[in-house]
Amino acid sequence: MSTTSLTTNEYTLLSAAESAAKSSASTSSSTSSTSSSTSSTAALSSLADNYTTFLTLLTTQLTHQDPSSPMSSDSFTSELVQLAGVEQQVETNSKLSSLISLNESGQLSADSALVGSEATATSTTLPLQNSSATLNFTGSSGQTVAIAVANSAGTIVKDDLVTATSGTNTWTWDGTDNSGNQLSDGAYNVSVKTMDSSGNTSDATFTVTGTITGIQTGTDDMEVQMGSATIPMSKVTKVSTSSKSTSSSSSSSSSSSSDTSSSSTGT
């Protein structure tokens, strides 16, 4: 949007929103390249290496002990107990990983029923689907709110200044950038900022909305896919299945009407 007609406060507010959106894009990029599962596997491998090393040291100690002064039975028993403890921990960790995998599979199957539903999430990831994206923010009457959208590279593609009403406000984006060019569907990063009477900017509470197109297992949590956007399930605050229920209800009504019609014809 043009900045030539903005007041100083509006320009400051918009700049703060743009900076936050760019920062969010940078954070999202670095987070996606981190895998906790790799860390978990490395930890288990390290424990197994320690077990092997411990066993090697114990057998070496027994092989080279002085026959005239062998290791006391108490010390030997203590080391065997430690050996058994490490071995048990390795086995426990392996079983725990299997249980976690089974639990994730079951949860993945159950959550798949949410595909096609509309979800609301507290996330800075804004899903653009079918050239439309929606977010809701809380504001007060007459309050100026700045909204900035950045792509995955951290480039600001859309910014807007809106005047809020008291309570929940809805902002809808048609997927066009500041120059009016239509952008492709995907995951964008958004920031919503407000300013107080003293000129201090702050984050406004907001949520994003999108249609769930898939469910996948994340590194720490189940994740919902909204087109190309991926959001942790823990960030989802509401799932609306009314559209699916309505469709089902319509089908049932249609079926009932068809049965009634057939019955009447038979009569």
PDB file of C-alpha atoms in Angstrom:
ATOM      1  CA  MET A   1       0.000   0.000   0.000  1.00  0.00           C
ATOM      2  CA  SER A   2       1.136   3.601  -0.532  1.00  0.00           C
ATOM      3  CA  THR A   3       2.923   5.171   2.428  1.00  0.00           C
ATOM      4  CA  THR A   4       2.907   8.742   1.150  1.00  0.00           C
ATOM      5  CA  SER A   5      -0.423   9.606   2.781  1.00  0.00           C
ATOM      6  CA  LEU A   6       0.238   7.882   6.124  1.00  0.00           C
ATOM      7  CA  THR A   7       0.583   9.768   9.380  1.00  0.00           C
ATOM      8  CA  THR A   8       3.686   9.219  11.504  1.00  0.00           C
ATOM      9  CA  ASN A   9       1.833   6.891  13.890  1.00  0.00           C
ATOM     10  CA  GLU A  10       0.326   4.877  11.044  1.00  0.00           C
ATOM     11  CA  TYR A  11       3.712   4.498   9.383  1.00  0.00           C
ATOM     12  CA  THR A  12       5.284   3.381  12.679  1.00  0.00           C
ATOM     13  CA  LEU A  13       2.466   0.911  13.285  1.00  0.00           C
ATOM     14  CA  LEU A  14       2.696  -0.529   9.788  1.00  0.00           C
ATOM     15  CA  SER A  15       6.482  -0.826  10.027  1.00  0.00           C
ATOM     16  CA  ALA A  16       6.149  -2.742  13.301  1.00  0.00           C
ATOM     17  CA  ALA A  17       3.683  -5.174  11.709  1.00  0.00           C
ATOM     18  CA  GLU A  18       5.943  -5.703   8.694  1.00  0.00           C
ATOM     19  CA  SER A  19       8.964  -6.328  10.913  1.00  0.00           C
ATOM     20  CA  ALA A  20       7.040  -8.899  12.956  1.00  0.00           C
ATOM     21  CA  ALA A  21       5.799 -10.679   9.815  1.00  0.00           C
ATOM     22  CA  LYS A  22       9.352 -10.905   8.444  1.00  0.00           C
ATOM     23  CA  SER A  23      10.591 -12.258  11.786  1.00  0.00           C
ATOM     24  CA  SER A  24       7.818 -14.858  11.800  1.00  0.00           C
ATOM     25  CA  ALA A  25       8.805 -16.001   8.309  1.00  0.00           C
ATOM     26  CA  SER A  26      12.417 -16.382   9.406  1.00  0.00           C
ATOM     27  CA  THR A  27      11.410 -18.361  12.510  1.00  0.00           C
ATOM     28  CA  SER A  28       9.116 -20.652  10.527  1.00  0.00           C
ATOM     29  CA  SER A  29      11.887 -21.401   8.056  1.00  0.00           C
ATOM     30  CA  SER A  30      14.419 -22.351  10.753  1.00  0.00           C
ATOM     31  CA  THR A  31      11.890 -24.406  12.713  1.00  0.00           C
ATOM     32  CA  SER A  32      10.913 -26.513   9.715  1.00  0.00           C
ATOM     33  CA  SER A  33      14.530 -27.610   9.266  1.00  0.00           C
ATOM     34  CA  THR A  34      14.803 -28.965  12.837  1.00  0.00           C
ATOM     35  CA  SER A  35      13.858 -32.551  13.649  1.00  0.00           C
ATOM     36  CA  SER A  36      13.445 -33.687  17.245  1.00  0.00           C
ATOM     37  CA  SER A  37      13.068 -37.296  16.075  1.00  0.00           C
ATOM     38  CA  THR A  38      16.678 -37.166  14.866  1.00  0.00           C
ATOM     39  CA  SER A  39      17.697 -35.886  18.301  1.00  0.00           C
ATOM     40  CA  SER A  40      15.808 -38.735  19.981  1.00  0.00           C
ATOM     41  CA  THR A  41      17.466 -41.328  17.764  1.00  0.00           C
ATOM     42  CA  ALA A  42      20.885 -39.835  18.491  1.00  0.00           C
ATOM     43  CA  ALA A  43      20.222 -39.990  22.241  1.00  0.00           C
ATOM     44  CA  LEU A  44      19.272 -43.678  22.055  1.00  0.00           C
ATOM     45  CA  SER A  45      22.335 -44.402  19.925  1.00  0.00           C
ATOM     46  CA  SER A  46      24.518 -42.631  22.481  1.00  0.00           C
ATOM     47  CA  LEU A  47      23.064 -44.708  25.302  1.00  0.00           C
ATOM     48  CA  ALA A  48      23.695 -47.909  23.336  1.00  0.00           C
ATOM     49  CA  ASP A  49      27.300 -46.799  22.719  1.00  0.00           C
ATOM     50  CA  ASN A  50      27.745 -46.192  26.439  1.00  0.00           C
ATOM     51  CA  TYR A  51      26.456 -49.708  27.128  1.00  0.00           C
ATOM     52  CA  THR A  52      28.955 -51.197  24.655  1.00  0.00           C
ATOM     53  CA  THR A  53      31.790 -49.136  26.103  1.00  0.00           C
ATOM     54  CA  PHE A  54      30.869 -50.166  29.639  1.00  0.00           C
ATOM     55  CA  LEU A  55      30.844 -53.851  28.641  1.00  0.00           C
ATOM     56  CA  THR A  56      34.227 -53.485  26.947  1.00  0.00           C
ATOM     57  CA  LEU A  57      35.758 -51.821  30.006  1.00  0.00           C
ATOM     58  CA  LEU A  58      34.344 -54.476  32.335  1.00  0.00           C
ATOM     59  CA  THR A  59      35.657 -57.413  30.306  1.00  0.00           C
ATOM     60  CA  THR A  60      39.023 -55.694  29.894  1.00  0.00           C
ATOM     61  CA  GLN A  61      39.206 -55.142  33.641  1.00  0.00           C
ATOM     62  CA  LEU A  62      38.462 -58.834  34.316  1.00  0.00           C
ATOM     63  CA  THR A  63      41.009 -59.948  31.722  1.00  0.00           C
ATOM     64  CA  HIS A  64      43.838 -57.864  33.167  1.00  0.00           C
ATOM     65  CA  GLN A  65      43.147 -58.164  36.881  1.00  0.00           C
ATOM     66  CA  ASP A  66      45.912 -59.471  39.160  1.00  0.00           C
ATOM     67  CA  PRO A  67      45.248 -63.188  39.852  1.00  0.00           C
ATOM     68  CA  SER A  68      46.812 -62.810  43.271  1.00  0.00           C
ATOM     69  CA  SER A  69      44.482 -59.934  44.091  1.00  0.00           C
ATOM     70  CA  PRO A  70      41.227 -60.459  42.176  1.00  0.00           C
ATOM     71  CA  MET A  71      38.377 -57.967  42.188  1.00  0.00           C
ATOM     72  CA  SER A  72      36.234 -58.241  45.304  1.00  0.00           C
ATOM     73  CA  SER A  73      32.840 -59.885  44.834  1.00  0.00           C
ATOM     74  CA  ASP A  74      31.107 -56.719  46.057  1.00  0.00           C
ATOM     75  CA  SER A  75      32.745 -54.548  43.406  1.00  0.00           C
ATOM     76  CA  PHE A  76      32.106 -57.107  40.688  1.00  0.00           C
ATOM     77  CA  THR A  77      28.437 -57.445  41.669  1.00  0.00           C
ATOM     78  CA  SER A  78      28.049 -53.663  41.737  1.00  0.00           C
ATOM     79  CA  GLU A  79      29.440 -53.322  38.226  1.00  0.00           C
ATOM     80  CA  LEU A  80      27.190 -56.103  36.947  1.00  0.00           C
ATOM     81  CA  VAL A  81      24.189 -54.278  38.402  1.00  0.00           C
ATOM     82  CA  GLN A  82      25.244 -51.111  36.591  1.00  0.00           C
ATOM     83  CA  LEU A  83      25.654 -53.111  33.383  1.00  0.00           C
ATOM     84  CA  ALA A  84      22.150 -54.566  33.730  1.00  0.00           C
ATOM     85  CA  GLY A  85      20.744 -51.112  34.458  1.00  0.00           C
ATOM     86  CA  VAL A  86      22.184 -49.604  31.285  1.00  0.00           C
ATOM     87  CA  GLU A  87      21.014 -52.573  29.223  1.00  0.00           C
ATOM     88  CA  GLN A  88      17.508 -52.244  30.638  1.00  0.00           C
ATOM     89  CA  GLN A  89      17.440 -48.517  29.861  1.00  0.00           C
ATOM     90  CA  VAL A  90      18.383 -49.161  26.240  1.00  0.00           C
ATOM     91  CA  GLU A  91      15.588 -51.725  25.948  1.00  0.00           C
ATOM     92  CA  THR A  92      13.081 -49.424  27.695  1.00  0.00           C
ATOM     93  CA  ASN A  93      13.853 -46.566  25.335  1.00  0.00           C
ATOM     94  CA  SER A  94      13.390 -48.836  22.319  1.00  0.00           C
ATOM     95  CA  LYS A  95      10.009 -50.050  23.591  1.00  0.00           C
ATOM     96  CA  LEU A  96       8.944 -46.494  24.417  1.00  0.00           C
ATOM     97  CA  SER A  97       9.726 -45.374  20.868  1.00  0.00           C
ATOM     98  CA  SER A  98       7.561 -48.215  19.555  1.00  0.00           C
ATOM     99  CA  LEU A  99       4.676 -47.243  21.844  1.00  0.00           C
ATOM    100  CA  ILE A 100       4.905 -43.604  20.756  1.00  0.00           C
ATOM    101  CA  SER A 101       4.865 -44.676  17.110  1.00  0.00           C
ATOM    102  CA  LEU A 102       1.762 -46.846  17.673  1.00  0.00           C
ATOM    103  CA  ASN A 103       0.010 -44.013  19.522  1.00  0.00           C
ATOM    104  CA  GLU A 104       0.770 -41.556  16.714  1.00  0.00           C
ATOM    105  CA  SER A 105      -0.598 -44.003  14.150  1.00  0.00           C
ATOM    106  CA  GLY A 106      -3.842 -44.344  16.090  1.00  0.00           C
ATOM    107  CA  GLN A 107      -4.162 -40.586  16.530  1.00  0.00           C
ATOM    108  CA  LEU A 108      -3.415 -40.030  12.846  1.00  0.00           C
ATOM    109  CA  SER A 109      -6.218 -42.394  11.903  1.00  0.00           C
ATOM    110  CA  ALA A 110      -8.682 -40.707  14.275  1.00  0.00           C
ATOM    111  CA  ASP A 111      -7.766 -37.149  13.252  1.00  0.00           C
ATOM    112  CA  SER A 112      -8.152 -37.994   9.559  1.00  0.00           C
ATOM    113  CA  ALA A 113     -11.906 -37.599  10.097  1.00  0.00           C
ATOM    114  CA  LEU A 114     -11.280 -33.842  10.412  1.00  0.00           C
ATOM    115  CA  VAL A 115     -10.263 -33.487   6.756  1.00  0.00           C
ATOM    116  CA  GLY A 116     -12.668 -31.123   5.018  1.00  0.00           C
ATOM    117  CA  SER A 117     -13.559 -29.283   8.231  1.00  0.00           C
ATOM    118  CA  GLU A 118     -12.884 -25.617   8.906  1.00  0.00           C
ATOM    119  CA  ALA A 119     -10.309 -25.005  11.617  1.00  0.00           C
ATOM    120  CA  THR A 120      -9.379 -21.931  13.646  1.00  0.00           C
ATOM    121  CA  ALA A 121      -5.854 -21.704  15.076  1.00  0.00           C
ATOM    122  CA  THR A 122      -3.701 -19.316  17.078  1.00  0.00           C
ATOM    123  CA  SER A 123      -0.879 -19.208  14.570  1.00  0.00           C
ATOM    124  CA  THR A 124       1.129 -16.669  12.602  1.00  0.00           C
ATOM    125  CA  THR A 125       0.928 -19.006   9.605  1.00  0.00           C
ATOM    126  CA  LEU A 126      -1.811 -17.733   7.301  1.00  0.00           C
ATOM    127  CA  PRO A 127      -3.117 -20.347   4.833  1.00  0.00           C
ATOM    128  CA  LEU A 128      -4.097 -18.960   1.432  1.00  0.00           C
ATOM    129  CA  GLN A 129      -6.542 -21.435  -0.113  1.00  0.00           C
ATOM    130  CA  ASN A 130      -8.438 -20.907  -3.343  1.00  0.00           C
ATOM    131  CA  SER A 131      -7.170 -17.291  -3.385  1.00  0.00           C
ATOM    132  CA  SER A 132      -8.704 -16.522   0.005  1.00  0.00           C
ATOM    133  CA  ALA A 133      -7.399 -16.224   3.565  1.00  0.00           C
ATOM    134  CA  THR A 134      -9.146 -15.116   6.736  1.00  0.00           C
ATOM    135  CA  LEU A 135      -8.055 -13.996  10.174  1.00  0.00           C
ATOM    136  CA  ASN A 136      -9.982 -12.685  13.180  1.00  0.00           C
ATOM    137  CA  PHE A 137      -8.598 -10.213  15.696  1.00  0.00           C
ATOM    138  CA  THR A 138      -9.888  -8.537  18.824  1.00  0.00           C
ATOM    139  CA  GLY A 139     -10.052  -4.744  18.834  1.00  0.00           C
ATOM    140  CA  SER A 140     -11.802  -1.748  20.317  1.00  0.00           C
ATOM    141  CA  SER A 141     -14.042   0.728  18.523  1.00  0.00           C
ATOM    142  CA  GLY A 142     -12.113   3.176  16.320  1.00  0.00           C
ATOM    143  CA  GLN A 143      -8.761   1.502  16.969  1.00  0.00           C
ATOM    144  CA  THR A 144      -6.255   1.520  14.085  1.00  0.00           C
ATOM    145  CA  VAL A 145      -4.858  -1.926  13.356  1.00  0.00           C
ATOM    146  CA  ALA A 146      -1.981  -2.792  11.019  1.00  0.00           C
ATOM    147  CA  ILE A 147      -1.830  -6.151   9.247  1.00  0.00           C
ATOM    148  CA  ALA A 148       1.239  -7.353   7.335  1.00  0.00           C
ATOM    149  CA  VAL A 149       1.694 -10.530   5.317  1.00  0.00           C
ATOM    150  CA  ALA A 150       5.068 -11.956   4.304  1.00  0.00           C
ATOM    151  CA  ASN A 151       5.954 -14.878   2.038  1.00  0.00           C
ATOM    152  CA  SER A 152       8.309 -17.711   3.010  1.00  0.00           C
ATOM    153  CA  ALA A 153      11.307 -15.642   1.886  1.00  0.00           C
ATOM    154  CA  GLY A 154      10.396 -12.886   4.360  1.00  0.00           C
ATOM    155  CA  THR A 155       9.267 -10.418   1.707  1.00  0.00           C
ATOM    156  CA  ILE A 156       6.223  -8.327   2.569  1.00  0.00           C
ATOM    157  CA  VAL A 157       3.579  -9.010  -0.065  1.00  0.00           C
ATOM    158  CA  LYS A 158       0.565  -7.367   1.546  1.00  0.00           C
ATOM    159  CA  ASP A 159      -0.062  -4.797   4.263  1.00  0.00           C
ATOM    160  CA  ASP A 160      -3.207  -3.065   5.362  1.00  0.00           C
ATOM    161  CA  LEU A 161      -4.452  -0.515   7.873  1.00  0.00           C
ATOM    162  CA  VAL A 162      -7.969  -1.087   9.164  1.00  0.00           C
ATOM    163  CA  THR A 163     -10.204   0.615  11.698  1.00  0.00           C
ATOM    164  CA  ALA A 164     -11.473  -1.901  14.215  1.00  0.00           C
ATOM    165  CA  THR A 165     -14.874  -2.209  15.830  1.00  0.00           C
ATOM    166  CA  SER A 166     -15.400  -3.339  19.401  1.00  0.00           C
ATOM    167  CA  GLY A 167     -14.961  -7.105  19.840  1.00  0.00           C
ATOM    168  CA  THR A 168     -14.060  -9.626  17.152  1.00  0.00           C
ATOM    169  CA  ASN A 169     -13.107  -8.289  13.718  1.00  0.00           C
ATOM    170  CA  THR A 170     -12.651 -10.309  10.520  1.00  0.00           C
ATOM    171  CA  TRP A 171     -10.051  -9.500   7.867  1.00  0.00           C
ATOM    172  CA  THR A 172     -10.197 -11.323   4.551  1.00  0.00           C
ATOM    173  CA  TRP A 173      -7.375 -11.368   2.005  1.00  0.00           C
ATOM    174  CA  ASP A 174      -8.043 -12.137  -1.657  1.00  0.00           C
ATOM    175  CA  GLY A 175      -4.469 -13.260  -2.297  1.00  0.00           C
ATOM    176  CA  THR A 176      -3.354 -10.182  -4.230  1.00  0.00           C
ATOM    177  CA  ASP A 177      -0.159  -8.343  -3.332  1.00  0.00           C
ATOM    178  CA  ASN A 178       0.243  -4.605  -2.830  1.00  0.00           C
ATOM    179  CA  SER A 179       0.531  -4.158  -6.597  1.00  0.00           C
ATOM    180  CA  GLY A 180      -2.667  -6.056  -7.315  1.00  0.00           C
ATOM    181  CA  ASN A 181      -0.970  -9.200  -8.609  1.00  0.00           C
ATOM    182  CA  GLN A 182      -2.603 -12.520  -7.750  1.00  0.00           C
ATOM    183  CA  LEU A 183      -0.334 -14.690  -5.618  1.00  0.00           C
ATOM    184  CA  SER A 184      -0.317 -18.481  -5.554  1.00  0.00           C
ATOM    185  CA  ASP A 185      -1.968 -20.412  -2.745  1.00  0.00           C
ATOM    186  CA  GLY A 186       0.342 -21.432   0.067  1.00  0.00           C
ATOM    187  CA  ALA A 187       1.572 -20.669   3.571  1.00  0.00           C
ATOM    188  CA  TYR A 188       2.208 -17.019   4.412  1.00  0.00           C
ATOM    189  CA  ASN A 189       3.256 -15.348   7.645  1.00  0.00           C
ATOM    190  CA  VAL A 190       1.076 -12.664   9.185  1.00  0.00           C
ATOM    191  CA  SER A 191       1.352 -10.100  11.950  1.00  0.00           C
ATOM    192  CA  VAL A 192      -1.330  -7.897  13.506  1.00  0.00           C
ATOM    193  CA  LYS A 193      -0.264  -4.813  15.479  1.00  0.00           C
ATOM    194  CA  THR A 194      -2.027  -2.067  17.414  1.00  0.00           C
ATOM    195  CA  MET A 195      -0.858   1.197  19.002  1.00  0.00           C
ATOM    196  CA  ASP A 196      -1.830   2.789  22.310  1.00  0.00           C
ATOM    197  CA  SER A 197      -2.380   6.488  22.994  1.00  0.00           C
ATOM    198  CA  SER A 198       1.290   6.912  23.896  1.00  0.00           C
ATOM    199  CA  GLY A 199       2.446   5.616  20.513  1.00  0.00           C
ATOM    200  CA  ASN A 200       3.623   2.226  21.767  1.00  0.00           C
ATOM    201  CA  THR A 201       2.944  -0.702  19.422  1.00  0.00           C
ATOM    202  CA  SER A 202       1.880  -4.162  20.602  1.00  0.00           C
ATOM    203  CA  ASP A 203       0.649  -7.455  19.199  1.00  0.00           C
ATOM    204  CA  ALA A 204      -3.082  -7.850  18.728  1.00  0.00           C
ATOM    205  CA  THR A 205      -4.667 -11.189  19.625  1.00  0.00           C
ATOM    206  CA  PHE A 206      -5.717 -12.965  16.437  1.00  0.00           C
ATOM    207  CA  THR A 207      -6.511 -16.368  14.942  1.00  0.00           C
ATOM    208  CA  VAL A 208      -6.324 -17.722  11.401  1.00  0.00           C
ATOM    209  CA  THR A 209      -8.944 -19.861   9.687  1.00  0.00           C
ATOM    210  CA  GLY A 210      -8.632 -22.443   6.945  1.00  0.00           C
ATOM    211  CA  THR A 211      -9.948 -25.747   5.592  1.00  0.00           C
ATOM    212  CA  ILE A 212      -8.173 -28.891   6.774  1.00  0.00           C
ATOM    213  CA  THR A 213      -6.893 -30.803   3.752  1.00  0.00           C
ATOM    214  CA  GLY A 214      -4.754 -33.370   5.566  1.00  0.00           C
ATOM    215  CA  ILE A 215      -3.302 -34.642   8.850  1.00  0.00           C
ATOM    216  CA  GLN A 216       0.315 -35.610   9.399  1.00  0.00           C
ATOM    217  CA  THR A 217       2.660 -36.638  12.192  1.00  0.00           C
ATOM    218  CA  GLY A 218       4.971 -33.805  13.238  1.00  0.00           C
ATOM    219  CA  THR A 219       8.168 -33.879  15.246  1.00  0.00           C
ATOM    220  CA  ASP A 220       6.497 -33.063  18.575  1.00  0.00           C
ATOM    221  CA  ASP A 221       2.789 -32.986  17.765  1.00  0.00           C
ATOM    222  CA  MET A 222       0.179 -33.971  15.218  1.00  0.00           C
ATOM    223  CA  GLU A 223      -0.114 -31.362  12.481  1.00  0.00           C
ATOM    224  CA  VAL A 224      -3.013 -30.191  10.347  1.00  0.00           C
ATOM    225  CA  GLN A 225      -2.467 -29.250   6.737  1.00  0.00           C
ATOM    226  CA  MET A 226      -4.412 -26.379   5.224  1.00  0.00           C
ATOM    227  CA  GLY A 227      -3.303 -26.555   1.645  1.00  0.00           C
ATOM    228  CA  SER A 228       0.451 -25.906   1.752  1.00  0.00           C
ATOM    229  CA  ALA A 229       0.265 -24.494   5.288  1.00  0.00           C
ATOM    230  CA  THR A 230       1.126 -26.777   8.201  1.00  0.00           C
ATOM    231  CA  ILE A 231      -0.033 -25.910  11.739  1.00  0.00           C
ATOM    232  CA  PRO A 232       0.506 -27.931  14.959  1.00  0.00           C
ATOM    233  CA  MET A 233      -2.678 -29.535  16.251  1.00  0.00           C
ATOM    234  CA  SER A 234      -2.018 -27.942  19.650  1.00  0.00           C
ATOM    235  CA  LYS A 235      -2.515 -24.515  18.012  1.00  0.00           C
ATOM    236  CA  VAL A 236      -5.997 -25.425  16.748  1.00  0.00           C
ATOM    237  CA  THR A 237      -8.643 -23.904  19.016  1.00  0.00           C
ATOM    238  CA  LYS A 238     -11.791 -24.778  17.093  1.00  0.00           C
ATOM    239  CA  VAL A 239     -12.904 -27.209  14.405  1.00  0.00           C
ATOM    240  CA  SER A 240     -16.223 -26.695  12.657  1.00  0.00           C
ATOM    241  CA  THR A 241     -17.806 -29.744  11.031  1.00  0.00           C
ATOM    242  CA  SER A 242     -21.140 -28.067  10.348  1.00  0.00           C
ATOM    243  CA  SER A 243     -20.623 -28.178   6.583  1.00  0.00           C
ATOM    244  CA  LYS A 244     -20.045 -31.921   6.673  1.00  0.00           C
ATOM    245  CA  SER A 245     -23.041 -32.449   8.968  1.00  0.00           C
ATOM    246  CA  THR A 246     -25.226 -30.332   6.705  1.00  0.00           C
ATOM    247  CA  SER A 247     -24.117 -32.329   3.681  1.00  0.00           C
ATOM    248  CA  SER A 248     -24.863 -35.579   5.479  1.00  0.00           C
ATOM    249  CA  SER A 249     -28.242 -34.290   6.607  1.00  0.00           C
ATOM    250  CA  SER A 250     -29.088 -33.236   3.052  1.00  0.00           C
ATOM    251  CA  SER A 251     -28.198 -36.677   1.747  1.00  0.00           C
ATOM    252  CA  SER A 252     -30.383 -38.320   4.375  1.00  0.00           C
ATOM    253  CA  SER A 253     -33.288 -36.026   3.527  1.00  0.00           C
ATOM    254  CA  SER A 254     -32.835 -36.756  -0.168  1.00  0.00           C
ATOM    255  CA  SER A 255     -32.805 -40.472   0.533  1.00  0.00           C
ATOM    256  CA  SER A 256     -35.958 -40.234   2.681  1.00  0.00           C
ATOM    257  CA  SER A 257     -37.752 -38.283  -0.038  1.00  0.00           C
ATOM    258  CA  SER A 258     -36.767 -40.898  -2.589  1.00  0.00           C
ATOM    259  CA  ASP A 259     -38.055 -43.726  -0.372  1.00  0.00           C
ATOM    260  CA  THR A 260     -41.332 -41.891   0.222  1.00  0.00           C
ATOM    261  CA  SER A 261     -41.732 -41.299  -3.498  1.00  0.00           C
ATOM    262  CA  SER A 262     -41.167 -44.959  -4.269  1.00  0.00           C
ATOM    263  CA  SER A 263     -43.661 -45.979  -1.609  1.00  0.00           C
ATOM    264  CA  SER A 264     -46.298 -43.680  -3.012  1.00  0.00           C
ATOM    265  CA  THR A 265     -45.753 -45.012  -6.507  1.00  0.00           C
ATOM    266  CA  GLY A 266     -46.132 -48.547  -5.282  1.00  0.00           C
ATOM    267  CA  THR A 267     -49.418 -47.663  -3.647  1.00  0.00           C
TER     268      THR A 267
END
